[in-house]
Amino acid sequence: MSESVRDAAAPSAAPRSFATAQVQAGFDSSVAENTAVPSIHQSNGFEFGSLTEARELFALRKDGNIYSRAANPTVLVFERRVAELEGGIGAAGVASGQAAVAVALLALAKQGEHIVAARQLYGGTVDLLQDTFADWGIEVTFVDQDDLAAWEAAVRPTTRALFAESISNPIAQVLDLGAVSAVARRAGVPLVIDNTVATPYLQRAKDFGADIVVHSATKFIGGHGTSLGGVVVDLGTFDFTADAARWPQLTRTYPRVPDGSLVERFGATGSPYIALVKTKYVHDLGPSLSAFNAFQLLQGLETLDLRMQRHTENALAVARFLETHPAVARVHHPGLESSPWHAAAQTYLPRGASSVFAFDVHATGDAEADFRLVEELIARLRVVRLVANIGDARSLVAHPASMTHSHMSPTQLADAHICSTTVRLSIGLEDSRDIVADLARALDPIALDAGLTQPAGSLSR
Ligand SMILES: *Cc1c(COP(=O)(O)O)cnc(C)c1O
């Protein structure tokens, strides 16, 4: 691995490679309990040496632990590690990816202000932005993420952020991050990227112009399907002082810090933006990451590069197999030459396009018959499991039209390239031959029933 990253918590530290950072960053074994791996600090509160110390900590004049809703030593290691892997200057760990998206955007846009977001977003994010944010008077314009003129045209004087996913799901569209970043620059607002599916191993969004990254750590970062978590990372690239009047929450006197603004207090040493996320939004709304889940996510991070290599290789092998199967009408995988996002994947995902993608089975023309067809296909699977999750060590399958995207209108579904027979996969770490054989077993009867011709040898797999 050639690229180097620096410890966000210790800017003077020697640069270290991704693989070293993912097992070491953020943890100092010489501190206090001398454990060789980060401990689970399962404590709500922390004892102060004196009332003077408590006063300093509460005034944010001194860094330290007060209460685990705001900061916890295990969570801190997780935050520093992700910050370093993304090349950021600070991070906030939270209870879920959903919380990460919410607090990241609330810290930028308030009532009467506006966000431009890609239309191709995770369903929970769409609900948050078009329903809950609307209730709170934060307006959101959704645009097709590949339509640069639409991004540009949607920007208003009140716009405070652009938001998109680096790889969307279910059909794995790859964002032209550089182009959207240029729109954000011209608009004078930060570009916030949900990097959940790519992970910092497959894409450092900072290298292409993102300013803030969020993750559902529930997925590939944790990687084992056991623990919900989320994280917001400030990449340190956006200058909130360039147009200070636009960002009063950071540049004006902050009532929770006695002496001045968050930029004055944290501008030189850390991230004023992350301080706002933590001291206001996580503090007030309470979506804190538990020490136990932070510990699980740290264990996941230690093997992130190895797992992403296997996930990516397995998924491409499965996609190539599906492309040859007569029951399959289309495979939506940006690693395939047939994908409209193949060129974007080569630019933005040179190490591979992750393992969440979809394929369409030949449709019958009748929605109910298509549902039965997919239901029977899924029922024949033994290795790949029917679970509404992604980024697990296990291979998982879902049917967007009846599950994750069931509340979408037919137009919304068509816009998202989802049809009644679209099947989403999140390919795991099993032997790819077993996954391919499982899918072959499930798909072959469809090809036989429809009288579709079978390539030689495919049936015997
Ligand atoms: C799952 C997911 C989320 C939400 O994360 P949770 O941890 O489930 O709250 C947000 N964005 C993307 C891209 C996701 O896949």
Short mmCIF file of C-alpha atoms in Angstrom, two decimals, residues 159-449:
data_model
loop_
_atom_site.label_atom_id
_atom_site.label_comp_id
_atom_site.label_asym_id
_atom_site.label_seq_id
_atom_site.Cartn_x
_atom_site.Cartn_y
_atom_site.Cartn_z
CA THR A 159 -28.24 26.11 0.37
CA ARG A 160 -25.94 24.85 3.11
CA ALA A 161 -24.82 21.39 1.90
CA LEU A 162 -24.69 18.98 -1.03
CA PHE A 163 -25.22 15.33 -0.13
CA ALA A 164 -24.69 12.04 -2.02
CA GLU A 165 -23.46 8.47 -1.64
CA SER A 166 -20.17 7.47 -3.25
CA ILE A 167 -21.73 4.13 -4.31
CA SER A 168 -25.53 4.01 -4.14
CA ASN A 169 -27.60 0.91 -3.68
CA PRO A 170 -29.22 -1.29 -4.93
CA ILE A 171 -27.81 -0.75 -8.41
CA ALA A 172 -24.34 0.49 -7.43
CA GLN A 173 -24.22 3.81 -9.25
CA VAL A 174 -20.78 5.39 -8.86
CA LEU A 175 -20.89 9.12 -8.10
CA ASP A 176 -18.83 11.52 -10.23
CA LEU A 177 -17.48 12.97 -7.01
CA GLY A 178 -15.03 15.38 -8.63
CA ALA A 179 -17.75 17.03 -10.71
CA VAL A 180 -20.24 17.32 -7.81
CA SER A 181 -17.45 18.68 -5.62
CA ALA A 182 -16.83 21.44 -8.18
CA VAL A 183 -20.52 22.43 -7.90
CA ALA A 184 -20.18 22.54 -4.10
CA ARG A 185 -17.05 24.73 -4.38
CA ARG A 186 -18.86 27.21 -6.63
CA ALA A 187 -21.84 27.24 -4.25
CA GLY A 188 -19.54 27.82 -1.25
CA VAL A 189 -20.99 24.90 0.71
CA PRO A 190 -19.50 21.60 1.92
CA LEU A 191 -20.01 18.34 0.02
CA VAL A 192 -21.12 15.61 2.43
CA ILE A 193 -20.54 12.05 1.21
CA ASP A 194 -22.05 8.86 2.60
CA ASN A 195 -19.09 6.52 2.04
CA THR A 196 -20.75 3.44 3.61
CA VAL A 197 -20.60 1.08 0.63
CA ALA A 198 -17.13 2.11 -0.61
CA THR A 199 -15.41 2.38 2.82
CA PRO A 200 -12.17 4.39 3.11
CA TYR A 201 -10.27 1.37 1.78
CA LEU A 202 -11.92 1.50 -1.65
CA GLN A 203 -12.34 5.26 -1.78
CA ARG A 204 -10.84 8.20 0.08
CA ALA A 205 -13.56 10.70 -0.74
CA LYS A 206 -11.21 13.49 0.40
CA ASP A 207 -8.93 12.82 -2.58
CA PHE A 208 -11.81 13.71 -4.92
CA GLY A 209 -13.10 16.83 -3.15
CA ALA A 210 -15.48 15.71 -0.38
CA ASP A 211 -15.50 17.86 2.77
CA ILE A 212 -17.39 15.69 5.25
CA VAL A 213 -17.86 11.91 5.21
CA VAL A 214 -20.51 9.87 7.02
CA HIS A 215 -20.72 6.11 7.43
CA SER A 216 -23.16 3.53 8.56
CA ALA A 217 -20.44 1.64 10.47
CA THR A 218 -23.11 -1.04 10.88
CA LYS A 219 -22.11 -2.26 7.42
CA PHE A 220 -18.55 -2.90 6.18
CA ILE A 221 -16.70 -1.08 8.98
CA GLY A 222 -18.10 -3.39 11.64
CA GLY A 223 -18.38 -6.02 8.94
CA HIS A 224 -19.91 -8.88 10.90
CA GLY A 225 -23.57 -7.96 11.12
CA THR A 226 -23.54 -7.62 14.91
CA SER A 227 -23.43 -3.94 15.88
CA LEU A 228 -25.13 -0.74 14.80
CA GLY A 229 -23.01 2.38 14.64
CA GLY A 230 -22.28 5.49 12.63
CA VAL A 231 -19.58 8.09 12.28
CA VAL A 232 -19.21 11.65 10.94
CA VAL A 233 -15.74 12.70 9.78
CA ASP A 234 -14.58 16.28 9.14
CA LEU A 235 -12.00 16.07 6.35
CA GLY A 236 -10.78 19.58 7.23
CA THR A 237 -11.07 20.84 3.65
CA PHE A 238 -13.97 23.30 4.01
CA ASP A 239 -13.18 26.78 5.33
CA PHE A 240 -16.15 27.92 7.40
CA THR A 241 -14.48 31.31 8.01
CA ALA A 242 -14.31 32.24 4.30
CA ASP A 243 -17.95 33.39 4.48
CA ALA A 244 -18.31 33.58 8.25
CA ALA A 245 -21.80 35.12 8.23
CA ARG A 246 -23.13 31.99 6.55
CA TRP A 247 -22.05 29.74 9.43
CA PRO A 248 -23.00 31.59 12.65
CA GLN A 249 -23.22 28.27 14.53
CA LEU A 250 -19.43 28.01 14.15
CA THR A 251 -18.21 31.59 13.84
CA ARG A 252 -20.39 33.51 16.35
CA THR A 253 -20.28 33.29 20.13
CA TYR A 254 -21.35 29.80 21.14
CA PRO A 255 -23.26 29.92 24.41
CA ARG A 256 -21.92 26.51 25.44
CA VAL A 257 -18.33 27.77 25.34
CA PRO A 258 -17.84 30.76 27.62
CA ASP A 259 -15.13 32.47 25.63
CA GLY A 260 -16.07 32.91 21.99
CA SER A 261 -16.95 30.85 18.97
CA LEU A 262 -16.26 27.21 18.15
CA VAL A 263 -13.87 28.31 15.41
CA GLU A 264 -11.94 30.39 17.99
CA ARG A 265 -11.87 27.52 20.47
CA PHE A 266 -11.17 24.58 18.14
CA GLY A 267 -10.06 26.12 14.81
CA ALA A 268 -6.34 25.67 15.41
CA THR A 269 -6.30 22.32 17.20
CA GLY A 270 -9.25 20.27 16.00
CA SER A 271 -12.57 20.46 14.23
CA PRO A 272 -15.06 23.19 15.21
CA TYR A 273 -17.64 21.32 13.11
CA ILE A 274 -17.19 18.03 15.01
CA ALA A 275 -17.28 19.99 18.29
CA LEU A 276 -20.68 21.36 17.19
CA VAL A 277 -21.92 17.89 16.21
CA LYS A 278 -20.93 16.50 19.60
CA THR A 279 -21.68 19.34 22.02
CA LYS A 280 -25.01 20.29 20.47
CA TYR A 281 -26.59 17.57 18.32
CA VAL A 282 -25.34 14.37 19.96
CA HIS A 283 -25.58 16.02 23.39
CA ASP A 284 -29.13 17.30 22.87
CA LEU A 285 -30.65 14.49 20.79
CA GLY A 286 -28.71 11.67 22.43
CA PRO A 287 -27.77 9.19 19.66
CA SER A 288 -24.54 8.16 21.39
CA LEU A 289 -22.43 5.19 20.36
CA SER A 290 -22.08 2.66 23.17
CA ALA A 291 -18.61 1.60 24.34
CA PHE A 292 -19.45 -2.02 23.59
CA ASN A 293 -20.47 -1.29 19.99
CA ALA A 294 -17.41 0.94 19.52
CA PHE A 295 -15.27 -2.02 20.62
CA GLN A 296 -16.98 -4.31 18.08
CA LEU A 297 -16.55 -1.72 15.32
CA LEU A 298 -12.85 -1.35 16.21
CA GLN A 299 -12.39 -5.10 15.84
CA GLY A 300 -14.09 -4.90 12.47
CA LEU A 301 -11.83 -2.06 11.35
CA GLU A 302 -8.70 -4.10 12.03
CA THR A 303 -9.44 -6.35 9.05
CA LEU A 304 -11.13 -3.80 6.79
CA ASP A 305 -8.60 -3.97 3.94
CA LEU A 306 -8.50 -7.78 3.91
CA ARG A 307 -12.25 -8.09 4.02
CA MET A 308 -12.87 -5.45 1.34
CA GLN A 309 -10.45 -7.23 -1.00
CA ARG A 310 -12.34 -10.52 -0.55
CA HIS A 311 -15.80 -8.88 -0.69
CA THR A 312 -14.85 -7.09 -3.89
CA GLU A 313 -13.27 -10.11 -5.62
CA ASN A 314 -16.16 -12.37 -4.66
CA ALA A 315 -18.76 -9.88 -5.86
CA LEU A 316 -17.08 -9.41 -9.23
CA ALA A 317 -16.87 -13.20 -9.71
CA VAL A 318 -20.58 -13.51 -8.90
CA ALA A 319 -21.47 -10.60 -11.21
CA ARG A 320 -19.50 -12.16 -14.08
CA PHE A 321 -21.33 -15.46 -13.54
CA LEU A 322 -24.74 -13.78 -13.43
CA GLU A 323 -24.01 -11.94 -16.66
CA THR A 324 -23.73 -15.30 -18.45
CA HIS A 325 -26.89 -16.84 -16.98
CA PRO A 326 -29.88 -17.04 -19.35
CA ALA A 327 -32.42 -16.29 -16.60
CA VAL A 328 -30.70 -12.96 -15.90
CA ALA A 329 -31.72 -9.95 -17.98
CA ARG A 330 -29.20 -7.48 -16.58
CA VAL A 331 -26.46 -7.20 -13.97
CA HIS A 332 -25.92 -3.79 -12.33
CA HIS A 333 -22.28 -3.99 -11.25
CA PRO A 334 -19.89 -1.12 -12.06
CA GLY A 335 -16.97 -3.54 -12.30
CA LEU A 336 -18.55 -5.00 -15.47
CA GLU A 337 -17.73 -3.44 -18.82
CA SER A 338 -21.48 -3.37 -19.57
CA SER A 339 -22.19 -0.95 -16.71
CA PRO A 340 -22.85 2.74 -17.48
CA TRP A 341 -20.73 3.48 -14.39
CA HIS A 342 -17.76 1.34 -15.42
CA ALA A 343 -15.61 4.34 -16.39
CA ALA A 344 -16.51 6.15 -13.15
CA ALA A 345 -15.59 3.03 -11.18
CA GLN A 346 -12.17 2.94 -12.82
CA THR A 347 -11.54 6.55 -11.77
CA TYR A 348 -13.05 6.51 -8.32
CA LEU A 349 -12.75 2.85 -7.25
CA PRO A 350 -9.50 1.50 -8.69
CA ARG A 351 -9.34 -1.23 -6.04
CA GLY A 352 -12.78 -2.56 -6.86
CA ALA A 353 -16.43 -1.61 -6.63
CA SER A 354 -17.39 -3.15 -3.26
CA SER A 355 -19.91 -5.98 -3.00
CA VAL A 356 -23.42 -4.50 -3.01
CA PHE A 357 -25.08 -4.72 -6.41
CA ALA A 358 -28.20 -6.00 -8.13
CA PHE A 359 -29.40 -8.07 -11.04
CA ASP A 360 -32.72 -8.32 -12.87
CA VAL A 361 -34.29 -11.67 -13.62
CA HIS A 362 -36.23 -11.79 -16.93
CA ALA A 363 -39.65 -10.42 -15.99
CA THR A 364 -42.95 -12.06 -16.88
CA GLY A 365 -44.83 -8.78 -17.37
CA ASP A 366 -47.12 -9.42 -14.41
CA ALA A 367 -46.13 -7.92 -11.05
CA GLU A 368 -47.61 -10.72 -8.92
CA ALA A 369 -46.03 -13.43 -11.11
CA ASP A 370 -42.70 -11.61 -10.87
CA PHE A 371 -42.99 -11.53 -7.08
CA ARG A 372 -43.60 -15.33 -7.01
CA LEU A 373 -40.65 -15.88 -9.37
CA VAL A 374 -38.28 -13.96 -7.07
CA GLU A 375 -39.79 -15.54 -3.97
CA GLU A 376 -39.14 -19.03 -5.32
CA LEU A 377 -35.64 -18.07 -6.45
CA ILE A 378 -34.82 -16.80 -2.94
CA ALA A 379 -36.40 -19.90 -1.35
CA ARG A 380 -34.00 -22.12 -3.32
CA LEU A 381 -30.92 -20.27 -1.95
CA ARG A 382 -28.96 -22.05 0.81
CA VAL A 383 -25.73 -20.01 1.08
CA VAL A 384 -27.15 -16.54 0.41
CA ARG A 385 -29.58 -15.42 3.15
CA LEU A 386 -32.69 -13.24 3.00
CA VAL A 387 -31.74 -10.40 5.35
CA ALA A 388 -32.33 -6.63 5.17
CA ASN A 389 -28.71 -5.63 5.73
CA ILE A 390 -25.53 -5.15 3.73
CA GLY A 391 -21.80 -5.31 4.44
CA ASP A 392 -22.03 -8.50 6.48
CA ALA A 393 -19.46 -11.33 6.37
CA ARG A 394 -22.38 -13.47 5.13
CA SER A 395 -23.84 -13.11 1.63
CA LEU A 396 -27.29 -11.53 1.82
CA VAL A 397 -30.13 -11.11 -0.65
CA ALA A 398 -33.04 -8.67 -0.72
CA HIS A 399 -35.89 -7.79 -3.07
CA PRO A 400 -36.03 -3.97 -3.20
CA ALA A 401 -39.53 -3.72 -4.76
CA SER A 402 -41.17 -5.56 -1.84
CA MET A 403 -38.68 -4.67 0.93
CA THR A 404 -36.37 -1.64 1.10
CA HIS A 405 -38.08 0.33 -1.68
CA SER A 406 -41.67 -0.88 -1.21
CA HIS A 407 -43.07 2.57 -0.40
CA MET A 408 -41.75 4.11 -3.63
CA SER A 409 -44.08 5.09 -6.47
CA PRO A 410 -43.71 3.33 -9.86
CA THR A 411 -42.02 6.49 -11.23
CA GLN A 412 -39.58 6.63 -8.33
CA LEU A 413 -38.80 2.94 -8.84
CA ALA A 414 -38.23 3.45 -12.56
CA ASP A 415 -35.99 6.47 -11.86
CA ALA A 416 -33.97 4.29 -9.51
CA HIS A 417 -33.70 1.57 -12.21
CA ILE A 418 -35.52 -0.89 -9.92
CA CYS A 419 -38.02 -3.26 -11.52
CA SER A 420 -40.26 -6.00 -10.10
CA THR A 421 -37.53 -8.63 -10.63
CA THR A 422 -34.53 -6.64 -9.37
CA VAL A 423 -32.65 -8.68 -6.78
CA ARG A 424 -30.05 -7.02 -4.52
CA LEU A 425 -27.01 -8.89 -3.29
CA SER A 426 -24.45 -8.04 -0.64
CA ILE A 427 -21.73 -10.56 -1.30
CA GLY A 428 -19.92 -11.86 1.78
CA LEU A 429 -16.66 -13.58 2.58
CA GLU A 430 -17.61 -17.18 1.75
CA ASP A 431 -15.85 -19.10 -1.05
CA SER A 432 -17.12 -17.46 -4.23
CA ARG A 433 -17.58 -20.89 -5.87
CA ASP A 434 -20.17 -21.76 -3.23
CA ILE A 435 -22.02 -18.49 -3.79
CA VAL A 436 -22.01 -18.97 -7.58
CA ALA A 437 -23.21 -22.59 -7.24
CA ASP A 438 -25.99 -21.44 -4.90
CA LEU A 439 -27.20 -18.78 -7.35
CA ALA A 440 -26.92 -21.22 -10.28
CA ARG A 441 -29.10 -23.72 -8.40
CA ALA A 442 -31.68 -21.00 -7.72
CA LEU A 443 -31.68 -19.53 -11.24
CA ASP A 444 -31.52 -22.67 -13.41
CA PRO A 445 -35.20 -23.66 -12.93
CA ILE A 446 -36.28 -20.18 -14.11
CA ALA A 447 -34.29 -20.59 -17.31
CA LEU A 448 -35.71 -24.12 -17.80
CA ASP A 449 -39.33 -23.05 -17.18
#
